[in-house]
Short mmCIF file of C-alpha atoms and ligand atoms in Angstrom, two decimals:
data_model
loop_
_atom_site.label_atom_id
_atom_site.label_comp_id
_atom_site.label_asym_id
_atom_site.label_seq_id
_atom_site.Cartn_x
_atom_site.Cartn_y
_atom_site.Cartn_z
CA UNK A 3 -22.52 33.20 17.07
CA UNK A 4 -22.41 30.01 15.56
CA UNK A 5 -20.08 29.65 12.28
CA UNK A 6 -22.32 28.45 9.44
CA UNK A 7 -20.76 25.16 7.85
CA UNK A 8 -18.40 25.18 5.54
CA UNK A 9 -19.14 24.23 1.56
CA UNK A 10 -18.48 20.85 0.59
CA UNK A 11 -16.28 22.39 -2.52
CA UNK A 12 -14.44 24.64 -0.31
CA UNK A 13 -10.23 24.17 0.26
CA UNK A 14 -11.58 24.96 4.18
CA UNK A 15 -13.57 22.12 4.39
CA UNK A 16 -10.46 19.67 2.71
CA UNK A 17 -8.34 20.63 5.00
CA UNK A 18 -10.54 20.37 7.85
CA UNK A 19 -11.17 16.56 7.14
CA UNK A 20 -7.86 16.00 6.04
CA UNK A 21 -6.67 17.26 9.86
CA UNK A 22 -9.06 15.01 11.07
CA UNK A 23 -7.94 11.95 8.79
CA UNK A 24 -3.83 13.26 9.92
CA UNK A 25 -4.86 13.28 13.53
CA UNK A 26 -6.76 9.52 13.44
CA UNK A 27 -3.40 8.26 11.90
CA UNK A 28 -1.35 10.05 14.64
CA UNK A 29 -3.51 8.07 16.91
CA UNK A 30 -2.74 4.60 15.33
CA UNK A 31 -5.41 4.27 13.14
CA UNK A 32 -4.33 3.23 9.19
CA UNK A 33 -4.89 6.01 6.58
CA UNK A 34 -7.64 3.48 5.01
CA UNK A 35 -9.82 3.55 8.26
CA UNK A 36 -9.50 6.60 9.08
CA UNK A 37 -10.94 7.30 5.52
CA UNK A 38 -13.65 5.23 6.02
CA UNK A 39 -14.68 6.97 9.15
CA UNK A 40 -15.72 9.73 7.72
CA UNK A 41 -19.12 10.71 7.16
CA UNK A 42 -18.48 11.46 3.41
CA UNK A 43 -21.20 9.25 1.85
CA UNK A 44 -23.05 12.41 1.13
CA UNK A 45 -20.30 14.70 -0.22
CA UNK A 46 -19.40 15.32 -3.74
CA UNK A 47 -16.98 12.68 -4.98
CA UNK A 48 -14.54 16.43 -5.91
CA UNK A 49 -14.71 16.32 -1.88
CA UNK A 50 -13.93 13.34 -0.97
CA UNK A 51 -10.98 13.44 -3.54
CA UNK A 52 -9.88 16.75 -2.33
CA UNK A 53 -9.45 15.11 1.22
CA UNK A 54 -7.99 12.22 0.08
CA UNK A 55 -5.50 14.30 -2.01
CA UNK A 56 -4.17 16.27 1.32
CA UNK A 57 -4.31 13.52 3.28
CA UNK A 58 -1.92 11.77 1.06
CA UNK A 59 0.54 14.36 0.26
CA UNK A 60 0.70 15.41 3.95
CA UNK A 61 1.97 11.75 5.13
CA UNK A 62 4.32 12.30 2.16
CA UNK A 63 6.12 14.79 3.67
CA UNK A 64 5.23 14.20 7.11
CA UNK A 65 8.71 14.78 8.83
CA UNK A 66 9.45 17.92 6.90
CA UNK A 67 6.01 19.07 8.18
CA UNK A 68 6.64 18.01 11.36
CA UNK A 69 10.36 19.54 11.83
CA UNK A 70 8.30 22.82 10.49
CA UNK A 71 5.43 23.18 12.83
CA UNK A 72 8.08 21.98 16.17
CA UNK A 73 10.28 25.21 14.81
CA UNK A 74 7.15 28.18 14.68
CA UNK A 75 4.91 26.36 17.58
CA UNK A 76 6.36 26.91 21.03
CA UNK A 77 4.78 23.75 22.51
CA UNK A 78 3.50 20.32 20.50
CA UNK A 79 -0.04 21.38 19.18
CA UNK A 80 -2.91 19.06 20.16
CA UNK A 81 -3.23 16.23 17.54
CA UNK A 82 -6.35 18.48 15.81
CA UNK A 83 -4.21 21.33 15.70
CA UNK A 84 -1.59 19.77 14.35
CA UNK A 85 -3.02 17.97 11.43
CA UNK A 86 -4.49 21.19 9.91
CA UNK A 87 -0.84 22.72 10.83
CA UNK A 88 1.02 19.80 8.72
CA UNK A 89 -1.52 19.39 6.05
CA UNK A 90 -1.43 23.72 5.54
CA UNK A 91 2.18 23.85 5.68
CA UNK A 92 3.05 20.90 3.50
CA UNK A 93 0.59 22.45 0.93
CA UNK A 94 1.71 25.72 0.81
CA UNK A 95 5.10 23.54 0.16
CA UNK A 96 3.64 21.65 -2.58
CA UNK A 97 2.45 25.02 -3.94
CA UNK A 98 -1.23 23.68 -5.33
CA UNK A 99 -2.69 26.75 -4.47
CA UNK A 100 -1.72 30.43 -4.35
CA UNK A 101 -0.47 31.56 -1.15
CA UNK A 102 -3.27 33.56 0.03
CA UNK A 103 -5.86 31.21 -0.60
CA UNK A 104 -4.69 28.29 1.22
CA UNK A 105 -3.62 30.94 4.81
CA UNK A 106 -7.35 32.29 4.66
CA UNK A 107 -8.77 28.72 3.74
CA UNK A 108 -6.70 27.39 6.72
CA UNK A 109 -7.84 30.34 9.22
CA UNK A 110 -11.64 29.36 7.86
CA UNK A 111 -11.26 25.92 8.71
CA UNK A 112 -10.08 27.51 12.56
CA UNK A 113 -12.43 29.10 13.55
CA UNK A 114 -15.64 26.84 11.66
CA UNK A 115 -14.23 23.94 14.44
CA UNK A 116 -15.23 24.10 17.59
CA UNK A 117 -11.97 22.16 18.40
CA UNK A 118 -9.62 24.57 16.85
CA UNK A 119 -11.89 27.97 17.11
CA UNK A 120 -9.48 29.63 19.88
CA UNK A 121 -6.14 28.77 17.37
CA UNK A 122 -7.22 30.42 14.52
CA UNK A 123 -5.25 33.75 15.76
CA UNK A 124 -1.84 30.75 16.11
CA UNK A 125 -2.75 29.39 12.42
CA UNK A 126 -2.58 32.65 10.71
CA UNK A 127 0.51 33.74 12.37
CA UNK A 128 2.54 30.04 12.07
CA UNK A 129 1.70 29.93 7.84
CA UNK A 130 1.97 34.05 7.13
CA UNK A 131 5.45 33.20 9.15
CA UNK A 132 6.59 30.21 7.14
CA UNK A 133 5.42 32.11 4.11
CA UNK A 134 8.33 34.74 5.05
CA UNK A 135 11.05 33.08 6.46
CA UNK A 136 10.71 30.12 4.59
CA UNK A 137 14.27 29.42 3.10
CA UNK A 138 15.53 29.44 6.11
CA UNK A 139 12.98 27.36 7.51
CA UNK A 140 13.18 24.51 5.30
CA UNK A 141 16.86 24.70 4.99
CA UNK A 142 16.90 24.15 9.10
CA UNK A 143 14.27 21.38 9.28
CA UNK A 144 16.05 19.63 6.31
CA UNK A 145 19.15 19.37 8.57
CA UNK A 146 17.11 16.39 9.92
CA UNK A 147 17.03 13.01 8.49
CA UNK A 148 13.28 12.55 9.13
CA UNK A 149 12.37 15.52 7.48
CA UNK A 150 14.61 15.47 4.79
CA UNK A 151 13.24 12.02 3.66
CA UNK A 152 10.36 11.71 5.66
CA UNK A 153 10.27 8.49 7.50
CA UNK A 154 11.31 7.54 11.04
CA UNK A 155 14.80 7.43 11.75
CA UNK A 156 14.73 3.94 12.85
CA UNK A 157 13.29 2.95 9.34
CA UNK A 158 15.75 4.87 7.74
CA UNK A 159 18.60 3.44 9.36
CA UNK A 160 17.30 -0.35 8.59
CA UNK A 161 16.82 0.47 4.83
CA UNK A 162 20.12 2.15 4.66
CA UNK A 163 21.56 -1.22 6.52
CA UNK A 164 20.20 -3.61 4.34
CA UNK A 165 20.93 -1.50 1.11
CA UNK A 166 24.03 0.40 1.81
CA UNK A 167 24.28 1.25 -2.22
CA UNK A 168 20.34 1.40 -3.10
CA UNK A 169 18.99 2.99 0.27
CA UNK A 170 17.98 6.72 -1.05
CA UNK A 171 16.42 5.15 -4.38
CA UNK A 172 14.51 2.98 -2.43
CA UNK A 173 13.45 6.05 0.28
CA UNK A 174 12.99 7.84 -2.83
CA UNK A 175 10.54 5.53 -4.85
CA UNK A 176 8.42 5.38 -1.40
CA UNK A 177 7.98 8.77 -1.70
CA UNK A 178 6.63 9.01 -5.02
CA UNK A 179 3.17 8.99 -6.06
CA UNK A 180 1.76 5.13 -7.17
CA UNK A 181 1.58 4.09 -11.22
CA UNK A 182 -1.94 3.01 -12.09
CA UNK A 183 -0.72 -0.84 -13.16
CA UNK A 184 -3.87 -3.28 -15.17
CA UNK A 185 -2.93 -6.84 -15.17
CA UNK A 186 -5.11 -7.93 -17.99
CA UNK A 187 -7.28 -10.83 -17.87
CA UNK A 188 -5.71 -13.69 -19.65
CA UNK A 189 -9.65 -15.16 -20.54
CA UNK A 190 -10.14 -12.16 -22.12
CA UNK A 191 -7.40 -11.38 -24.00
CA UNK A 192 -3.74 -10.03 -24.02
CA UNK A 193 -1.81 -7.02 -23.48
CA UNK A 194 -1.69 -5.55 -26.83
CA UNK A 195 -5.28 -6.59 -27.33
CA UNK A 196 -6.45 -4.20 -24.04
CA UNK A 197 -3.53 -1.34 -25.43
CA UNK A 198 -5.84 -1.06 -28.15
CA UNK A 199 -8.85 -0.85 -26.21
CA UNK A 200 -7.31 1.90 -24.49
CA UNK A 201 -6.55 3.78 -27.44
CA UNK A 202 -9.94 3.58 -28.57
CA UNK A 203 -11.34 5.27 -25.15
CA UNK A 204 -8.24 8.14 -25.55
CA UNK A 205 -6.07 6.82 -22.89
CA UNK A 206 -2.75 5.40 -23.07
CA UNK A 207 -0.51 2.94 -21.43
CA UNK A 208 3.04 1.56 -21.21
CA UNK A 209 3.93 -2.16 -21.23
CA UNK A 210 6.45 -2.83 -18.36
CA UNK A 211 8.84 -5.24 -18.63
CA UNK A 212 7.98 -7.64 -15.97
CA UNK A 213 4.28 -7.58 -17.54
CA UNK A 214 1.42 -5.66 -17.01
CA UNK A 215 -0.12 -2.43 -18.29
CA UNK A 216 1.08 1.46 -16.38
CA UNK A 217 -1.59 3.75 -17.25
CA UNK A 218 0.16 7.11 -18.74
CA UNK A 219 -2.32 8.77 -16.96
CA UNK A 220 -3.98 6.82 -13.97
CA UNK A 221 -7.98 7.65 -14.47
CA UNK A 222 -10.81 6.41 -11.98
CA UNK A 223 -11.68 2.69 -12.88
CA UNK A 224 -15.14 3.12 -14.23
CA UNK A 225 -13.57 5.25 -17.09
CA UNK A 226 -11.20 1.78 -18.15
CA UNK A 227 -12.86 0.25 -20.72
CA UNK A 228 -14.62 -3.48 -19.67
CA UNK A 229 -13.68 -2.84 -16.14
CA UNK A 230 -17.11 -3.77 -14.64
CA UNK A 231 -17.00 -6.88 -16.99
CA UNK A 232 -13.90 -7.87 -15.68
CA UNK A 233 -11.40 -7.68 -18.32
CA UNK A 234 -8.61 -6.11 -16.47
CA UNK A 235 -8.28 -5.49 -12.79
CA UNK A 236 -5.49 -2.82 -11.30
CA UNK A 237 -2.58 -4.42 -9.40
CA UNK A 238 1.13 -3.95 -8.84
CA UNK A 239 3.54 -5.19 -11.52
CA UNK A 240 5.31 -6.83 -8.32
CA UNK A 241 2.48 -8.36 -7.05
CA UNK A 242 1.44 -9.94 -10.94
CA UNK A 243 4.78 -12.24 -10.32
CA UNK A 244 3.41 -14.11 -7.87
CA UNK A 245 0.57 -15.88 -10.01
CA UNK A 246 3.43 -16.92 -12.77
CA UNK A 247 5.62 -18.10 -10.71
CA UNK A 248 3.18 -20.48 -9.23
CA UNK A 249 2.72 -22.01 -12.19
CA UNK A 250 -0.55 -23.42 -11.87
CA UNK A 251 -2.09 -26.00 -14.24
CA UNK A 252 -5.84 -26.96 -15.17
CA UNK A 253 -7.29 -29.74 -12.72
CA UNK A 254 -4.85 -28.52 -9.36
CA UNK A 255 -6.20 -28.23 -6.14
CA UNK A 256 -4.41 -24.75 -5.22
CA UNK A 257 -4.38 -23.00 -1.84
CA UNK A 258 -4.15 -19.38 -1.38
CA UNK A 259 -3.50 -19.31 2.58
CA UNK A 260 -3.77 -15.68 3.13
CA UNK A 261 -5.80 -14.50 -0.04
CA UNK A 262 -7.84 -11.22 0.54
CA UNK A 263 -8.32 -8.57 -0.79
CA UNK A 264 -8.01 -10.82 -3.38
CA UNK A 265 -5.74 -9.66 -6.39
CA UNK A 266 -3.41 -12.77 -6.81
CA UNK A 267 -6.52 -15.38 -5.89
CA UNK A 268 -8.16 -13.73 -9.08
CA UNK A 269 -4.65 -14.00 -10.98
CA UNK A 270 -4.42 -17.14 -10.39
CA UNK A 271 -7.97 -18.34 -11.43
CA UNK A 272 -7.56 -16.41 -14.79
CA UNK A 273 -4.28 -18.39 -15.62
CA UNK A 274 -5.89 -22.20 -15.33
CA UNK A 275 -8.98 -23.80 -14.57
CA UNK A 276 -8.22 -25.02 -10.70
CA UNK A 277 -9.68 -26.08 -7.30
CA UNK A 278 -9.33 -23.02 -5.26
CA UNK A 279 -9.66 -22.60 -1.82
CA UNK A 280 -8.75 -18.82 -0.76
CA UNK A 281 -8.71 -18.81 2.99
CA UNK A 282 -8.29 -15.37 5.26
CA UNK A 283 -8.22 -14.89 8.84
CA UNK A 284 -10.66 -11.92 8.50
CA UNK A 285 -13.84 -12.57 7.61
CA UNK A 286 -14.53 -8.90 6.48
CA UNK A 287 -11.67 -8.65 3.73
CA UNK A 288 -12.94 -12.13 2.62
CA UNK A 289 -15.96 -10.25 1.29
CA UNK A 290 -13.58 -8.39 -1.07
CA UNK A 291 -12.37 -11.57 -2.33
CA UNK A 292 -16.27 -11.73 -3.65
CA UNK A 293 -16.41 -9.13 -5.01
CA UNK A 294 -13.61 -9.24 -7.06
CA UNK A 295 -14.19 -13.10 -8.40
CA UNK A 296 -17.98 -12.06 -9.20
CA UNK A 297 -16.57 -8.81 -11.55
CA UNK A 298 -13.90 -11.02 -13.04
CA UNK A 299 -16.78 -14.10 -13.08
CA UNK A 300 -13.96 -16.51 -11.29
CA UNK A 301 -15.12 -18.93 -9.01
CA UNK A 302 -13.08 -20.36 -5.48
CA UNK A 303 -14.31 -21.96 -2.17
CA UNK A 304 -13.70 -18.40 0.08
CA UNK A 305 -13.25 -19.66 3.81
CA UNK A 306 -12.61 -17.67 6.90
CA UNK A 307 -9.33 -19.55 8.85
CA UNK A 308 -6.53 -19.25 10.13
CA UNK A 309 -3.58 -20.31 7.68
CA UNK A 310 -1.31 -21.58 10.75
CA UNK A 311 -4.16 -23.90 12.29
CA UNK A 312 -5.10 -25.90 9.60
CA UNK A 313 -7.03 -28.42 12.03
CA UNK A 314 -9.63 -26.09 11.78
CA UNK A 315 -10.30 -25.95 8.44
CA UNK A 316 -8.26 -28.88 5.54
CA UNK A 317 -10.60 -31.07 4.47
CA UNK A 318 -6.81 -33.82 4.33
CA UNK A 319 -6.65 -33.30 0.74
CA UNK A 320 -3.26 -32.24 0.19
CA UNK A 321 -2.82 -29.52 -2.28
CA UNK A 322 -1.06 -29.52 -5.63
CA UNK A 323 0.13 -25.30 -5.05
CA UNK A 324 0.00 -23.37 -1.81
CA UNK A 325 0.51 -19.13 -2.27
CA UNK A 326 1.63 -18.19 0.89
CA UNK A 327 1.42 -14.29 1.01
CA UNK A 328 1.99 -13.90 4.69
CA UNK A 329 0.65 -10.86 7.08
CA UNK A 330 3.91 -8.58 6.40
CA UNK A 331 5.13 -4.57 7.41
CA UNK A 332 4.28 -3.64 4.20
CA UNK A 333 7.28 -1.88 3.66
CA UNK A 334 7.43 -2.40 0.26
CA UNK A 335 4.42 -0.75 -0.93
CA UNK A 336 4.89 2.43 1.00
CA UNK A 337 4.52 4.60 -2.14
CA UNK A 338 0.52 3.60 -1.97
CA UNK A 339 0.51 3.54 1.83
CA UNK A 340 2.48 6.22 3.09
CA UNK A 341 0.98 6.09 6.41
CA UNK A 342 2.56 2.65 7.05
CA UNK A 343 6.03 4.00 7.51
CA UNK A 344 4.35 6.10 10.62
CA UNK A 345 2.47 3.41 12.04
CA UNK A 346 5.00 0.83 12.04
CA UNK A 347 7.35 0.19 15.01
CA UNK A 348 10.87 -1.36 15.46
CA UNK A 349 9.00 -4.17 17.45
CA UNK A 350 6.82 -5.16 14.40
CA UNK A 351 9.79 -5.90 12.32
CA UNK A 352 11.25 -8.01 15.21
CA UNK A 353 7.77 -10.03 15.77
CA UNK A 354 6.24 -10.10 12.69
CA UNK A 355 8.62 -13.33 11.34
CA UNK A 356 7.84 -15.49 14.26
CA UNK A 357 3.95 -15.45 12.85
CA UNK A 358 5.24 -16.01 8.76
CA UNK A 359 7.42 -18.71 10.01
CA UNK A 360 4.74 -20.57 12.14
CA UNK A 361 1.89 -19.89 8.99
CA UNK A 362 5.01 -21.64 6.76
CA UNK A 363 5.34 -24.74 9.18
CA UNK A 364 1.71 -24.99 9.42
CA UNK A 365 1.39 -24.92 5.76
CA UNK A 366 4.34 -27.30 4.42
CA UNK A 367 2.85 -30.38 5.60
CA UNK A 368 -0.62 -29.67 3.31
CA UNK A 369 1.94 -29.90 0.54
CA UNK A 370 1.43 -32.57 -1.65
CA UNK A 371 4.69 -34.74 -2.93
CA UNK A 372 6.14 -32.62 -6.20
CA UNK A 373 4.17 -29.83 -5.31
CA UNK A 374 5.20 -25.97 -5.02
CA UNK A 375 4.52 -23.33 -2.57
CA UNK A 376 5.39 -19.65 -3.26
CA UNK A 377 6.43 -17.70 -0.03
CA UNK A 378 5.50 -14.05 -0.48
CA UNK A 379 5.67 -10.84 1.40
CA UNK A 380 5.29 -6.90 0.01
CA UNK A 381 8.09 -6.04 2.36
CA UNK A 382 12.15 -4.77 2.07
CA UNK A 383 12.92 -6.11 5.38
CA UNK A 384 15.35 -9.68 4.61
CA UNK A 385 13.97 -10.30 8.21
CA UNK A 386 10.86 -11.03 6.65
CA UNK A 387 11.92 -12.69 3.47
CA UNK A 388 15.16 -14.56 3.19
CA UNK A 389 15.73 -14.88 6.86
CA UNK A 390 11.98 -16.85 7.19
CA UNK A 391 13.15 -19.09 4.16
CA UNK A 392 16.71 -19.14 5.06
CA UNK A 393 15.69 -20.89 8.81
CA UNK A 394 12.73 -23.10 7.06
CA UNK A 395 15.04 -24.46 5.13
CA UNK A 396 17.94 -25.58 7.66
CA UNK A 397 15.04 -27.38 9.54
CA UNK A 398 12.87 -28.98 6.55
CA UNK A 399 14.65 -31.63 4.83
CA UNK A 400 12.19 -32.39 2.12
CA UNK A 401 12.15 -28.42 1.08
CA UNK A 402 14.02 -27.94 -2.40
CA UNK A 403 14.62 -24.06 -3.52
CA UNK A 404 13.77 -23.95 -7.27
CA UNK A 405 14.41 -20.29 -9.18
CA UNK A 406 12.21 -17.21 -7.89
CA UNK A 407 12.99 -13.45 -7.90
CA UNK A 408 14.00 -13.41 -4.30
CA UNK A 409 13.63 -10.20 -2.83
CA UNK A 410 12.21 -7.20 -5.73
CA UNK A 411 13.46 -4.07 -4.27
CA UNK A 412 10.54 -0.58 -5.33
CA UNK A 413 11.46 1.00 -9.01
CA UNK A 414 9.79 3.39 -10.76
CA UNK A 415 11.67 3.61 -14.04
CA UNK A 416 10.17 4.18 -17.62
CA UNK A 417 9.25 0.23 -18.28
CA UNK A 418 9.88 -1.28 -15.28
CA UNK A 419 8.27 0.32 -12.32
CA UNK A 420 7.04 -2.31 -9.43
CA UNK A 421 6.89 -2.03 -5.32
CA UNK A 422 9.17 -3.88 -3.27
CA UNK A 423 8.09 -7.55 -2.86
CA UNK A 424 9.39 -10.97 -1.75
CA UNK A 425 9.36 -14.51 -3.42
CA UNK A 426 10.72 -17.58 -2.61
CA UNK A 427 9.75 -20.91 -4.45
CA UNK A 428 9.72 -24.05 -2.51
CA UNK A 429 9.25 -27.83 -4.02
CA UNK A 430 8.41 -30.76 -1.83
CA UNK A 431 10.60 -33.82 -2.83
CA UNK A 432 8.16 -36.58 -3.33
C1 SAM B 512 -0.56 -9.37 2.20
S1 SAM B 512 -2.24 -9.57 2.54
C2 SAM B 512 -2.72 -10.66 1.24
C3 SAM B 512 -2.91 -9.99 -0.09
C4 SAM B 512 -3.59 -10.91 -1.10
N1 SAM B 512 -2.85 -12.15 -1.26
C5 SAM B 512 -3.75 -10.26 -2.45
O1 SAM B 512 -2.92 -10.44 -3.34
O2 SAM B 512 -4.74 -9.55 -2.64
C6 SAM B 512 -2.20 -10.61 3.92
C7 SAM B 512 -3.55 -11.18 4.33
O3 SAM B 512 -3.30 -12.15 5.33
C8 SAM B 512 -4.41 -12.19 6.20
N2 SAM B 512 -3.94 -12.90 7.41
C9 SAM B 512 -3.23 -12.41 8.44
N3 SAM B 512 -2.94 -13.39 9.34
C10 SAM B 512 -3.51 -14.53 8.82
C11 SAM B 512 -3.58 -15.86 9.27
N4 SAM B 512 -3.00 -16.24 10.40
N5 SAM B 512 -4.25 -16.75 8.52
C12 SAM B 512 -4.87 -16.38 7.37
N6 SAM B 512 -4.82 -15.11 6.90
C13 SAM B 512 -4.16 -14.20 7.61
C14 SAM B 512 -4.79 -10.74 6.36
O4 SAM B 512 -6.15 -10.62 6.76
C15 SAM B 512 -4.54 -10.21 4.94
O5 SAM B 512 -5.74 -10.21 4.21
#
């Protein structure tokens, strides 16, 4: 007999997606796409955050749930199997429901799939086990680096390399869940202006230290007051440096090389009245890039390109600014991302600063005399910061180094709470 389908509202059905979602990700995909892939246009928005939710928390603790499943599954589950494996286990972890809930919920989602229908007898057994034994479980997986701070060993290693006195607060921050961060729009009005705003609508904020707004309580962005009229937008307190230290000024012709989705293009608009040209290899994110100048009501000349062939598209104008936030691991801003640390290979870390450095070469000589061009990355790897500027440098003789952070390492403390970035400054001599 055919199962009937499973409620929208039901834990069954979250997990079910949510395997689905883990076993895309096994598969390469990013945690965004396989989100998008989905057919949840119809489903409750309590659904679709339900999914999200698991999906999220699983890649959290992805190595602990991995060690798990490899010690009560005699042979590696298919990639199905082993999503809704993970995703029960690390709940029952996380203890957001009771017990006996989640085991039946899990068992439900079994035997409604016609993919997982015949392990429904294996899912019951591997969670009513864990929920016995598991001390000792946990305490045995834990004797493994991955699973006792979930990433790859390989990453792990590197981070610890780099950082031999910061390494577990920076494996630890990753691991957290994301602030909600406003940058507030400087046409609008200030920081204290938008905490009051916030007061008025019951919510509350705290001002960071490096600037920018970290919600108390992150809420879904209709509910922030003038969001739709564009007088905040949510990014990273990291990723607000790059605008100021810029330092744009009315009447420059500014270049942001690799600008979508969009979030320092729109910073930088709101801090002067400029000639923007925000260029992006892919034509698709440039649409985000839209989006987010028409809600803020900024203007820029959006143009599909790439930054390290500018025969293709430089009108021979040379440009007063250049933000050069260069295709990067991302492995600073794995706290919103946690699937990047299981998508990411050795290899990428090793290739990934031959393209920055030829989108930097390609972009210097667009640099007009005086002029400043910020090199940024959201990643912890010096390979892809200071190594890139460190070799530009030795070759470029007309490249002076003025005062930038250099590389922000991922904090979450009470007023100062950021992801990991990079930022180098660079002035041409005249
Ligand atoms: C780190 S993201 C930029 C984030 C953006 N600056 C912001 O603050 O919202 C890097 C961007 O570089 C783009 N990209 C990658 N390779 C490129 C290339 N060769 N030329 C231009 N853009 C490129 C990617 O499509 C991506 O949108």
């Amino acid at each position: 007999m055919k199962p009937h389908p499973l409620p929208h509202d039901s834990l069954a059905f979250a997990l079910t997606q949510s395997a689905q979602v883990l076993a895309w990700v096994a598969n390469g995909q990013s945690l965004t796409e396989a989100l998008q892939r989905l057919p949840s246009a119809t489903w409750p928005a309590a659904a679709r955050g339900a999914v999200q939710d698991i999906a999220y928390s699983t890649l959290r603790q992805l190595g602990l749930g991995r060690a798990l499943t490899a010690q009560l599954v005699a042979k590696p589950p298919q990639p199905l199997l082993q999503g809704l494996l993970v995703a029960s286990l690390v709940m029952l972890i996380e203890q957001r429901y009771a017990p006996h809930t989640l085991v039946d919920q899990a068992v439900q989602a079994a035997t409604n799939h016609p993919k997982l229908a015949g392990a429904k007898s294996l899912v019951n057994a591997v969670l009513r086990r864990f929920l016995r034994e598991q001390e000792t479980l946990l305490h045995h997986a834990r004797q493994h680096e991955e699973a006792l701070w979930n990433y790859p060993a390989w990453w792990i290693a590197e981070v610890r390399r780099h950082y031999p006195m910061q390494w577990e607060e920076i494996l630890n921050t990753g691991n957290q869940r994301p602030p909600l961060t406003l940058r507030v729009n400087r046409r609008w009005g200030t920081e204290p202006d938008y905490l009051q705003q916030l007061h008025a609508a019951g919510l509350d904020a705290v001002a960071l230290l490096d600037g920018g707004l970290r919600l108390t309580q992150p809420v879904p962005v209709q509910q922030l007051p003038g969001f739709n009229d564009g007088w905040v937008s949510v990014q990273d307190a990291g990723a607000q440096q790059a605008a100021r230290w810029l330092d744009v000024h009315d009447g420059m012709r500014v270049l942001d090389a690799c600008a979508a989705p969009g979030g320092k293009t729109a910073h930088l608009l709101e801090l002067a009245d400029i000639d923007l040209l925000a260029l992006d290899q892919d034509e698709h994110r440039l649409q985000r890039v839209e989006e987010n100048l028409q809600r803020l009501h900024l203007q820029a000349q959006l143009r599909a390109g790439d930054a390290g062939a500018p025969q293709n598209w430089w009108d021979g104008r040379p440009f007063d600014r250049i933000l050069a936030d260069v295709p990067c691991s991302a492995a600073g801003i794995v706290r919103r991302h946690p699937d990047i640390r299981w998508l990411r290979r050795p290899a990428d870390v090793r290739s990934l600063p031959q393209q920055q450095a030829r989108i930097l070469n390609a972009l210097w000589p667009l640099l007009a005399g005086d002029g400043k061009l910020l090199y940024a990355t959201c990643s912890i790897f010096p390979q892809e910061g200071e190594s890139v500027i460190q070799r530009f440098l030795a070759t470029q003789a007309d490249a002076i180094r003025l005062p930038a952070p250099g590389q922000l390492l991922p904090l979450a403390h009470e007023n100062q709470d950021h992801d990991g970035f990079y930022y180098a400054l660079l002035q041409k001599k005249r």
